[in-house]
CSV table of C-alpha atoms in Angstrom, one decimal:
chain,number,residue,atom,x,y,z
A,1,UNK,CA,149.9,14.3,7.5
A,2,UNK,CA,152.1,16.6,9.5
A,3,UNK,CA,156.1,15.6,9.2
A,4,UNK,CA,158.4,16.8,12.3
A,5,UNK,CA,159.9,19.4,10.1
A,6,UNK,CA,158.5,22.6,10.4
A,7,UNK,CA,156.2,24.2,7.4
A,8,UNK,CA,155.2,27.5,6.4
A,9,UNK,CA,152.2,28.2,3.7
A,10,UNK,CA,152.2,31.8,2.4
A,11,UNK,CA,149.7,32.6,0.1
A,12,UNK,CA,150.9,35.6,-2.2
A,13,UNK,CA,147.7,37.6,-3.5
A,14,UNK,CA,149.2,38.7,-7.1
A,15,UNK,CA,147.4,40.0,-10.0
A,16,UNK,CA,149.7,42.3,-11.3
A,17,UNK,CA,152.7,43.3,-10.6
A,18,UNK,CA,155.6,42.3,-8.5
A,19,UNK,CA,155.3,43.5,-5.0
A,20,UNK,CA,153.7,40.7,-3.1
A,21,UNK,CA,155.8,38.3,-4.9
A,22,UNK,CA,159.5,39.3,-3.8
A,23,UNK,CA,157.5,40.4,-0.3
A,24,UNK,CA,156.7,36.6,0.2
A,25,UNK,CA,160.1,35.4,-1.5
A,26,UNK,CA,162.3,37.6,1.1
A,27,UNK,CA,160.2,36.1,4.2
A,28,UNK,CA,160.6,33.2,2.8
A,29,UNK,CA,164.5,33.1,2.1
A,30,UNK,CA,164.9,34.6,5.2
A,31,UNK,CA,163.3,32.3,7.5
A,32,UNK,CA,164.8,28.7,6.0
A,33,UNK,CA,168.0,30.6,7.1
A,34,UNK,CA,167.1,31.2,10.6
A,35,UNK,CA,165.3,27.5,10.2
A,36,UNK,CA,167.5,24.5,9.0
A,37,UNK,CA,164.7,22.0,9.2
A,38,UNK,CA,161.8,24.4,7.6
A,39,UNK,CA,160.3,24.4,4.8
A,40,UNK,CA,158.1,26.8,2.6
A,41,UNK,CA,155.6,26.5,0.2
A,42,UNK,CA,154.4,29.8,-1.9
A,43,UNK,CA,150.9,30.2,-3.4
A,44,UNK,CA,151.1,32.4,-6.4
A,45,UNK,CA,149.5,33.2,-9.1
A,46,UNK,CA,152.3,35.1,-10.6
A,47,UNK,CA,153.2,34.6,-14.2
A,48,UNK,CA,157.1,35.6,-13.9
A,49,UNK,CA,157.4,33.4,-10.4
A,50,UNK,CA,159.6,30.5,-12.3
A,51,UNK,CA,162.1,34.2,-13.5
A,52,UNK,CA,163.1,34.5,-9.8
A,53,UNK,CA,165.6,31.6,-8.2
A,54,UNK,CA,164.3,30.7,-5.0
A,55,UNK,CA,166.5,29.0,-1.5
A,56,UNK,CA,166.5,25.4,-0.6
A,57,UNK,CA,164.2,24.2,0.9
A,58,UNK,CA,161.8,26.7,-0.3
A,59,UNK,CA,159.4,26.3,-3.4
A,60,UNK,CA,156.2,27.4,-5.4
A,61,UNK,CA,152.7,26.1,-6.3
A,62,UNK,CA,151.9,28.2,-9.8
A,63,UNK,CA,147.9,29.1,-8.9
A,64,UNK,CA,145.9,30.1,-12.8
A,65,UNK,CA,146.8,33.2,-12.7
A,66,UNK,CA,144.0,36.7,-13.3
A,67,UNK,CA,144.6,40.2,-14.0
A,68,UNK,CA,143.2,42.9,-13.2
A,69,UNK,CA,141.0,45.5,-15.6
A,70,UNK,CA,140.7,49.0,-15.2
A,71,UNK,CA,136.9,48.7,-14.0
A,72,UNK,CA,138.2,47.0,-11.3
A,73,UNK,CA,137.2,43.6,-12.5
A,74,UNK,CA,139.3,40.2,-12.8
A,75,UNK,CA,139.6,38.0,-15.8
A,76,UNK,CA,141.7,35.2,-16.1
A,77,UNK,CA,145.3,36.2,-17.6
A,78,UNK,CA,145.8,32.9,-19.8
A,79,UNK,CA,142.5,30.6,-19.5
A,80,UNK,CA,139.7,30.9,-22.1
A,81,UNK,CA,137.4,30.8,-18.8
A,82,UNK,CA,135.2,32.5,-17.3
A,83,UNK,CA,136.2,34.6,-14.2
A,84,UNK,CA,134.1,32.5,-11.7
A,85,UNK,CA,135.4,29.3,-12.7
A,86,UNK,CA,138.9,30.5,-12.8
A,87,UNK,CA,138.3,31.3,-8.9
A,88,UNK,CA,136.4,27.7,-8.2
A,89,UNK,CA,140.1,26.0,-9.8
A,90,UNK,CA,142.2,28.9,-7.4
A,91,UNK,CA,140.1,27.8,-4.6
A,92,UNK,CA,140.7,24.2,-4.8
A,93,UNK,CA,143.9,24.0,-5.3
A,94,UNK,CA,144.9,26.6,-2.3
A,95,UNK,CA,142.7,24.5,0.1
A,96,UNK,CA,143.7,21.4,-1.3
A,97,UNK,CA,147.7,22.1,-0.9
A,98,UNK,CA,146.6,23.7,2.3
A,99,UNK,CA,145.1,20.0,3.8
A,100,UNK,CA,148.1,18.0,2.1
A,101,UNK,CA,151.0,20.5,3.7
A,102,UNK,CA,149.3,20.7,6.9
A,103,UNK,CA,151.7,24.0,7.8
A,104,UNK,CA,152.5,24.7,11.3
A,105,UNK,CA,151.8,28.5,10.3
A,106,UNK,CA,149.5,30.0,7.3
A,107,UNK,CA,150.6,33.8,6.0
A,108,UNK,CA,148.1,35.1,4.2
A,109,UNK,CA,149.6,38.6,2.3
A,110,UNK,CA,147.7,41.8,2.3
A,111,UNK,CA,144.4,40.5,1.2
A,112,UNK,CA,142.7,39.0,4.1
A,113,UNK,CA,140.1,36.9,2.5
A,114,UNK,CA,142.5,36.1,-1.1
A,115,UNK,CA,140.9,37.6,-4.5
A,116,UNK,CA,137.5,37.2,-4.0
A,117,UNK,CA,137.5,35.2,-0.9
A,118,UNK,CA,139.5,32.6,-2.4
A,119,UNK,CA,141.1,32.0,0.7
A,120,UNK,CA,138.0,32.1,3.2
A,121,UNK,CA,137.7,28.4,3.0
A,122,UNK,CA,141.3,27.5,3.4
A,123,UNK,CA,141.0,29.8,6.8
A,124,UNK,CA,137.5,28.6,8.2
A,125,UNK,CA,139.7,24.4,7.2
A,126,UNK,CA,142.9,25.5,9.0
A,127,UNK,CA,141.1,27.4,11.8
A,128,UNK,CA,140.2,23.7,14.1
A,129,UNK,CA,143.8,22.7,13.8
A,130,UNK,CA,147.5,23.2,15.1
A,131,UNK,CA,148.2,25.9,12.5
A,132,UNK,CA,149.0,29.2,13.2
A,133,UNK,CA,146.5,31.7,11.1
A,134,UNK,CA,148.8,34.9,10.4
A,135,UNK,CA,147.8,37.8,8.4
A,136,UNK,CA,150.6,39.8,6.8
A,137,UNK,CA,149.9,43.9,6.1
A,138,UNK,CA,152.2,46.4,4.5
A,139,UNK,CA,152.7,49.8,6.3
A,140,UNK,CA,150.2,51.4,4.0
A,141,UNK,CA,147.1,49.9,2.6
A,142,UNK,CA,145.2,52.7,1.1
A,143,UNK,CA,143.1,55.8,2.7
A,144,UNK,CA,141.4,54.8,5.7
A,145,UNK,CA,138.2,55.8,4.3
A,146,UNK,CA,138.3,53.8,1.2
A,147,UNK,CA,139.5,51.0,2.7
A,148,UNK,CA,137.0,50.2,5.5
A,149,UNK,CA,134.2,50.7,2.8
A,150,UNK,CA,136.8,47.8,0.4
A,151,UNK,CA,136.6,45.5,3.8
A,152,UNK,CA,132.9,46.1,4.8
A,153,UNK,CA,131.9,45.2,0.9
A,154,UNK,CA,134.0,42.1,1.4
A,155,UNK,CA,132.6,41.0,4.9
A,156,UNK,CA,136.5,41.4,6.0
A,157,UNK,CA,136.1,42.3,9.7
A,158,UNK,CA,134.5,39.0,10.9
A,159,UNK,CA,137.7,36.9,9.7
A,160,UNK,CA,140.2,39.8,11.0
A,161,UNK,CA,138.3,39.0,14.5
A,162,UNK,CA,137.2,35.4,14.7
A,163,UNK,CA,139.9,33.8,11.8
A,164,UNK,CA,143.4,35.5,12.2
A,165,UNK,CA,145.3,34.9,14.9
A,166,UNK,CA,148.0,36.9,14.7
A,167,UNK,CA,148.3,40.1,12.6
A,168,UNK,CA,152.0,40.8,11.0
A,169,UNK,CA,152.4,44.8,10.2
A,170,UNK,CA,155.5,44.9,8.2
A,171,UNK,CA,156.8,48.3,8.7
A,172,UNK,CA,157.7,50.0,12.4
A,173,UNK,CA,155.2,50.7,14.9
A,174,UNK,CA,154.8,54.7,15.0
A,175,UNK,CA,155.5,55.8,11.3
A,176,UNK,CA,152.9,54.3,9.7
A,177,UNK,CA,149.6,52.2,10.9
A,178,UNK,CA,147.5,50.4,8.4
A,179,UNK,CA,144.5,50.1,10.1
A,180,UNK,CA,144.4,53.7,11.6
A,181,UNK,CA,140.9,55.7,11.2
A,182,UNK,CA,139.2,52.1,10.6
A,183,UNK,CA,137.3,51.7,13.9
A,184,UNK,CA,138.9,48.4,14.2
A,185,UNK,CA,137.5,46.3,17.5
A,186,UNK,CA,140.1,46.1,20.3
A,187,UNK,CA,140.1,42.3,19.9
A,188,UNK,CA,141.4,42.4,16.5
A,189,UNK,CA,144.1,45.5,17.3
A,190,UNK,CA,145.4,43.1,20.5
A,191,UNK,CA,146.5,40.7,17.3
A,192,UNK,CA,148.9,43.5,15.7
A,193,UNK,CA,152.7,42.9,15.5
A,194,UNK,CA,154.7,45.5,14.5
A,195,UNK,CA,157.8,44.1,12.4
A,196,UNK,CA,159.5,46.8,11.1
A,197,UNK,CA,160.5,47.2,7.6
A,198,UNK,CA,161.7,44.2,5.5
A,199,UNK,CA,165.7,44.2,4.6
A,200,UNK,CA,166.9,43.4,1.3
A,201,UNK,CA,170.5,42.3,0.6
A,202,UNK,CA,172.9,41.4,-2.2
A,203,UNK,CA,171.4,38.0,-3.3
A,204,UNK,CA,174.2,35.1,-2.3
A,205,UNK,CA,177.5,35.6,-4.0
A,206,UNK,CA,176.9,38.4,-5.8
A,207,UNK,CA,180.1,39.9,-3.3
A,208,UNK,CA,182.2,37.8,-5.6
A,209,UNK,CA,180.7,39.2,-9.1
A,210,UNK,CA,181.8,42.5,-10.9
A,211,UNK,CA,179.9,45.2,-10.0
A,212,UNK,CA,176.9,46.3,-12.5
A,213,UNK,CA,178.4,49.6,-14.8
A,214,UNK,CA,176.2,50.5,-17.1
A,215,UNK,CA,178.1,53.1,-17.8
A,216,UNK,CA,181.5,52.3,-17.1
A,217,UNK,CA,183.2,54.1,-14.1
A,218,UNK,CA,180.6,57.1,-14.1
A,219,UNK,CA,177.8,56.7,-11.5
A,220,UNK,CA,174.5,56.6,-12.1
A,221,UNK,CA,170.8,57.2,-11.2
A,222,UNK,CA,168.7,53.9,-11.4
A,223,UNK,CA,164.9,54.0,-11.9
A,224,UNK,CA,163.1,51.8,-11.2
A,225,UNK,CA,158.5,51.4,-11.8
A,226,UNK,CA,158.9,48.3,-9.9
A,227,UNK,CA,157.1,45.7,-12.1
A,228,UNK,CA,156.5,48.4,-15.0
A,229,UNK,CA,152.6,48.0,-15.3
A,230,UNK,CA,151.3,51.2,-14.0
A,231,UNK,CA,155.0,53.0,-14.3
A,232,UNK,CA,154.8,54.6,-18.1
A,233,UNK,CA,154.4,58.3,-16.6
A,234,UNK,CA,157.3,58.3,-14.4
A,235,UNK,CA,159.3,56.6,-16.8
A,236,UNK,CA,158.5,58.9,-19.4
A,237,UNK,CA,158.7,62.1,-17.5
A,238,UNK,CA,162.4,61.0,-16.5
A,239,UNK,CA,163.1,60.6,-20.5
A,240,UNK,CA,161.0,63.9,-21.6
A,241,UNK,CA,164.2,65.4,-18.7
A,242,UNK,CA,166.7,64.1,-20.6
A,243,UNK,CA,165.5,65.0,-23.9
A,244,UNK,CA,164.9,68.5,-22.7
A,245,UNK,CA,167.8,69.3,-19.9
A,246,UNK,CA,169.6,72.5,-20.0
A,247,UNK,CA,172.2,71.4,-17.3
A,248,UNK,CA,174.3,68.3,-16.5
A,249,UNK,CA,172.8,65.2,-15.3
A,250,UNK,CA,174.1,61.6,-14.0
A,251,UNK,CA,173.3,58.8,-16.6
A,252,UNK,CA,170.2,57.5,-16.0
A,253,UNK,CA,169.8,53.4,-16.1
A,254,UNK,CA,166.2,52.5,-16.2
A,255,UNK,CA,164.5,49.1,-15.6
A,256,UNK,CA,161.2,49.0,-17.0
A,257,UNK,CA,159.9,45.9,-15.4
A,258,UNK,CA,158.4,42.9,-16.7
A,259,UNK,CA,154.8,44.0,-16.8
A,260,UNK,CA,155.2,47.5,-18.6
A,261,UNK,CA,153.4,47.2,-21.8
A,262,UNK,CA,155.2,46.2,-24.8
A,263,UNK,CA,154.1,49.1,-27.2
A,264,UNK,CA,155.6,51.6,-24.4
A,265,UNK,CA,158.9,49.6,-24.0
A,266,UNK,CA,159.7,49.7,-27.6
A,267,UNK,CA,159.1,53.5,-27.3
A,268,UNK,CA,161.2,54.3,-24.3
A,269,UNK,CA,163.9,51.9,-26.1
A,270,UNK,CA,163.7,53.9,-29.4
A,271,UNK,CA,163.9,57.4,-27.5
A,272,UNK,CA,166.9,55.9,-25.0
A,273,UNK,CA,168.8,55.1,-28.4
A,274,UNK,CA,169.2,58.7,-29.2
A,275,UNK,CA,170.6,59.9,-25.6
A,276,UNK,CA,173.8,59.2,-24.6
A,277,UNK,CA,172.9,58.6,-21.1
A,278,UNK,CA,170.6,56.9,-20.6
A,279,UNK,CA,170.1,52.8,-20.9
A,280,UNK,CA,166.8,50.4,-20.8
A,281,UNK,CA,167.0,47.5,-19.0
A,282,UNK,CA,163.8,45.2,-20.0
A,283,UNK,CA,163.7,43.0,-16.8
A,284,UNK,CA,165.8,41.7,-13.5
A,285,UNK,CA,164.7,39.1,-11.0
A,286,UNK,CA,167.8,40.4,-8.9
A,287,UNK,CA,168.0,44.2,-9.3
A,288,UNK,CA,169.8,44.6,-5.9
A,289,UNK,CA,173.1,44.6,-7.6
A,290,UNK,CA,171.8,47.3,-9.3
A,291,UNK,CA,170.4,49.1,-6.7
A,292,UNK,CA,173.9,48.8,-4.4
A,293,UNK,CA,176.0,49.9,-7.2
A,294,UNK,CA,173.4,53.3,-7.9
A,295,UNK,CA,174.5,56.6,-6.8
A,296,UNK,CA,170.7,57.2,-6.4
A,297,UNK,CA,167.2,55.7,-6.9
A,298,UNK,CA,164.5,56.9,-8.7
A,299,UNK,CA,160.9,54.8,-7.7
A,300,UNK,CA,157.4,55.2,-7.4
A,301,UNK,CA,156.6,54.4,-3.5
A,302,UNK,CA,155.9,50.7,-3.5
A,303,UNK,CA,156.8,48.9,-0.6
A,304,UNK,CA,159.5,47.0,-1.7
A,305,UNK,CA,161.2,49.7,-3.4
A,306,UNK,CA,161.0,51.6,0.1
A,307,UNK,CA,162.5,48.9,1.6
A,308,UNK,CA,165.3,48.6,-0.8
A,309,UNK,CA,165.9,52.7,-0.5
A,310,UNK,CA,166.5,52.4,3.0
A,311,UNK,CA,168.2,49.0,3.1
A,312,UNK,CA,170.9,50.5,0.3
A,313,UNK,CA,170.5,53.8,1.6
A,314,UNK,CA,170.5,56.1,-1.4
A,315,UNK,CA,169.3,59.6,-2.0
A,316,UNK,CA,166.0,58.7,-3.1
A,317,UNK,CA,163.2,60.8,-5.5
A,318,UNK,CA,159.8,59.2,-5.1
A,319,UNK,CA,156.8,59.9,-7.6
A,320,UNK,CA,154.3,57.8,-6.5
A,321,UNK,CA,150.7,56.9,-8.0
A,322,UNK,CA,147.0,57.9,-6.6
A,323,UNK,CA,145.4,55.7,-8.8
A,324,UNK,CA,144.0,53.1,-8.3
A,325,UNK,CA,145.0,53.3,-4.4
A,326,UNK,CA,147.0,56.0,-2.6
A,327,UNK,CA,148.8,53.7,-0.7
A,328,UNK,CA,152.4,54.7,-2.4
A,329,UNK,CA,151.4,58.6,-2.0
A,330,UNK,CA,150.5,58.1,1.7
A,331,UNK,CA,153.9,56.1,2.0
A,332,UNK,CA,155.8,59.0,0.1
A,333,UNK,CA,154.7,61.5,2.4
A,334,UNK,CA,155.0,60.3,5.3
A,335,UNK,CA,158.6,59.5,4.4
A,336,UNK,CA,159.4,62.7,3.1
A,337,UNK,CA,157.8,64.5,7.0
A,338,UNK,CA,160.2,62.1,8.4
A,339,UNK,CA,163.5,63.1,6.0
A,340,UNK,CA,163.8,59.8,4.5
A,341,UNK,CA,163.4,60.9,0.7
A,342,UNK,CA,162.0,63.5,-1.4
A,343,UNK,CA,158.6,63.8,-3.1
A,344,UNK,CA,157.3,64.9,-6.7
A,345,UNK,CA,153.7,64.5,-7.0
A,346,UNK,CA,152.9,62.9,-10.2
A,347,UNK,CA,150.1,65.6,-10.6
A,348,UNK,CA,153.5,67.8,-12.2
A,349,UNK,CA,153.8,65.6,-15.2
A,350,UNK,CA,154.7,66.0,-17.4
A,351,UNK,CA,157.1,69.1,-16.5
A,352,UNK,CA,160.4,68.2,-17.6
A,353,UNK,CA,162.1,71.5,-16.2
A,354,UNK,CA,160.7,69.8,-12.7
A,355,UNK,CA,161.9,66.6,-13.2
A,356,UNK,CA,165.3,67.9,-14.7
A,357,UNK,CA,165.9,70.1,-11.2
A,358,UNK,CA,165.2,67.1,-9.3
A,359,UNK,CA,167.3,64.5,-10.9
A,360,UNK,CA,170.0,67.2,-10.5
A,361,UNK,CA,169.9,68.0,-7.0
A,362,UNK,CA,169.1,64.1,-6.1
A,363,UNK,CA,172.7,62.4,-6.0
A,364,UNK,CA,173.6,65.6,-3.3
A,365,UNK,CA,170.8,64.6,-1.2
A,366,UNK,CA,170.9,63.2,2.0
A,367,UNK,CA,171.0,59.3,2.6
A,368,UNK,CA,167.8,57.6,4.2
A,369,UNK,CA,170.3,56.9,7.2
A,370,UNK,CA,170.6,60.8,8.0
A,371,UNK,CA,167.1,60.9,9.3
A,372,UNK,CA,168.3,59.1,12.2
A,373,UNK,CA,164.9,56.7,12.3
A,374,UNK,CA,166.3,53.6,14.6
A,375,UNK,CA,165.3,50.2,14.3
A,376,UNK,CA,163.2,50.6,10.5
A,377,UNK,CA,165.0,47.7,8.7
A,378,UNK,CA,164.2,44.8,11.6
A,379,UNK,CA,160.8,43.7,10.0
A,380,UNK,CA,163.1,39.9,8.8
A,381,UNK,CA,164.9,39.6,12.8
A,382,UNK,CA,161.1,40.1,14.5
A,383,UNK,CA,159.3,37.4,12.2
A,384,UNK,CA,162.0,35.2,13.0
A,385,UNK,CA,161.6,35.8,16.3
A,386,UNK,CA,157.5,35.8,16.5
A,387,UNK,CA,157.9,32.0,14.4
A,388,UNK,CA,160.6,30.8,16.5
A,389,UNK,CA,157.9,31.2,19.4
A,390,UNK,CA,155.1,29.6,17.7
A,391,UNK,CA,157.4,26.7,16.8
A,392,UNK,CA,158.2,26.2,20.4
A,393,UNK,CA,154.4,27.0,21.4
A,394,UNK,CA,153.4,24.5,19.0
A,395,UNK,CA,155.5,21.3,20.3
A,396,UNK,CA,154.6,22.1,24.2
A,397,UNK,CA,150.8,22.2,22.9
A,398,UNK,CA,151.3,18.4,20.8
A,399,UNK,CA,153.2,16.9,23.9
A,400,UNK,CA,151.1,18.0,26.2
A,401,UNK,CA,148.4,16.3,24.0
A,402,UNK,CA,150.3,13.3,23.9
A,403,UNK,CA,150.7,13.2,27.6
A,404,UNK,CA,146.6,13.4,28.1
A,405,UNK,CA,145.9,10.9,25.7
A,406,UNK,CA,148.3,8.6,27.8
């Protein structure tokens, strides 16, 4: 089945939410332009994935897709089916498009076995042949201690030693390590790249289009929840300022995300109606325009909204969320040791005098850039790089099998 065109299979683990999504999307973008011949293939179970535009040469399979409830349990998002059945139809169809696209590399995001071990049998099928098994880990995953008791539930450390070949850590090596404090095997650590973070840039030929101005020629603070799901308190802290300031603030232009709850975006709507300053936005697919033209960024910690703050480099306030993973608190901090950004611990809502100070004094911080961190943004250069090599590695190994046979 395999073409001479190089192919990539990245599997996407979304529930809910955005984040792994655009992760996948900006590999993926960025390698078919390194790559003139490659191809991509994205597995997703996204509901919004057909929003976003995607490159040439680069498309989606649209996997039923589940959502997650707050007892930690999954249950499909459209299907009248049960939750295990759902799975069986997830399973299929990721090891079936595995088999017919016979990629030269598989990149598996975050989750290392898929929802439910989805994925196991797609790894333990790909594992006896010429692909490349690559799993892909954001800088943070969650408290060391929670998540090697998430992994050992899920039998997760046999495929990090015996599946995986290579192990992708998108963020720089000495600011944050994802597997630190898990008494990971040396075998499986040998397998960790460090990329660096993951650049964003102004989607192509958005140079040539006028510049978002939301508010005219005044500047203005952007918030952003990221997808919206888990983002009502931060959005409504930064309204409950407004409502309540006693000093001058920038306008405020606030993106609620797709997956915010409808009852809460016709509230925040209603209450942005009476305030000159501030404006709802309902939904993007490309909110770097946004993001460039901003005089600062207001976010909750996830990891692409890191990587845009420092990619844009704006004054950034972060007020990330503990629950149901500290991942975006651990991110927060560790940014604000290193001078990147500033913090305000979502345990202060709903203060408004807090978040009023804040927003004030934000547009005079310092940039990202004045913390003088090199080489954070190189995360897209390195993969390139890394699948450049395993291109190469990967001809040598069929002619060399072509010269036995004769």
């Amino acid at each position: 089945m395999r073409s001479n065109s190089p192919k990539i299979l990245i599997y996407s683990h979304d529930s809910f939410g955005l984040g792994h999504l655009r992760r996948c999307r900006a590999i993926a973008h960025s390698l078919v332009g390194t790559f003139d011949t490659l191809s991509v293939l994205i597995l997703s179970g996204s509901p919004i994935i057909g929003s976003f535009e995607f490159r040439s040469r680069v498309d989606f399979v649209r996997i039923p897709g589940v959502i997650k409830l707050r007892d930690g349990e999954y249950t499909p998002l459209s299907l009248h089916l049960n939750i295990d059945h759902t799975l069986a139809i997830r399973s299929s169809i990721i090891e079936h498009t595995a088999e017919v696209f016979a990629p030269d590399i598989f990149i598996v995001d975050k989750e290392p076995l898929g929802l439910r071990g989805e994925v196991l049998g797609t790894l333990e099928a790909l594992k006896n042949t010429d692909t490349r098994l690559v799993l892909g880990l954001r800088d943070v995953m969650d408290d060391p201690d929670i998540l090697k008791q998430e992994w050992d539930r899920k039998n997760v450390f046999p495929a990090l030693k015996d599946l995986y070949d290579e192990i992708w850590v998108y963020g720089p090596e000495g600011v944050c390590n994802p597997l630190e404090g898990m008494d990971v095997p040396q075998v499986v650590l040998d397998k960790v790249r460090y990329t660096g973070y993951l650049r964003r840039d102004l989607p192509e030929g958005a140079e040539h289009l006028p510049k978002p101005a939301p508010f005219g020629d005044e500047p203005y603070i952007l918030v952003t929840p990221g997808g919206g799901g888990d983002g009502v308190e931060m959005v409504d802290w930064v309204m409950r300022a407004y409502e309540a300031r006693k000093r001058p603030l920038f306008p405020a232009l606030i993106i609620l995300g797709p997956f915010m709850p409808a009852a809460h975006v016709a509230h925040f709507t209603e209450r942005a109606e009476n305030l000159r300053d501030v404006s709802i936005l309902r939904f993007t697919p490309q909110i770097e325009p946004y993001l460039a033209n901003a005089t600062a960024i207001v976010g909750m910690g996830g990891y692409n909204t890191f990587c845009e703050i420092l990619s844009f480099d704006k004054p950034t306030l972060m007020v990330p969320r503990i629950i149901p993973r500290r991942e975006q608190a651990i991110r927060a901090d560790r940014a604000e040791q290193s001078g990147i950004l500033t913090v305000l611990p979502i345990e202060r809502y709903p203060n408004p005098g807090l978040m009023a100070d804040a927003l004030a004094s934000l547009p005079k911080n310092p940039k990202p850039s004045s913390a003088g961190i090199e080489n954070l943004l190189g995360g897209l250069d390195i993969i390139g790089a890394r699948v450049g090599e395993i291109f190469r590695e990967n001809r040598t190994a069929r002619i060399d099998a072509k010269r036995a046979v004769l």
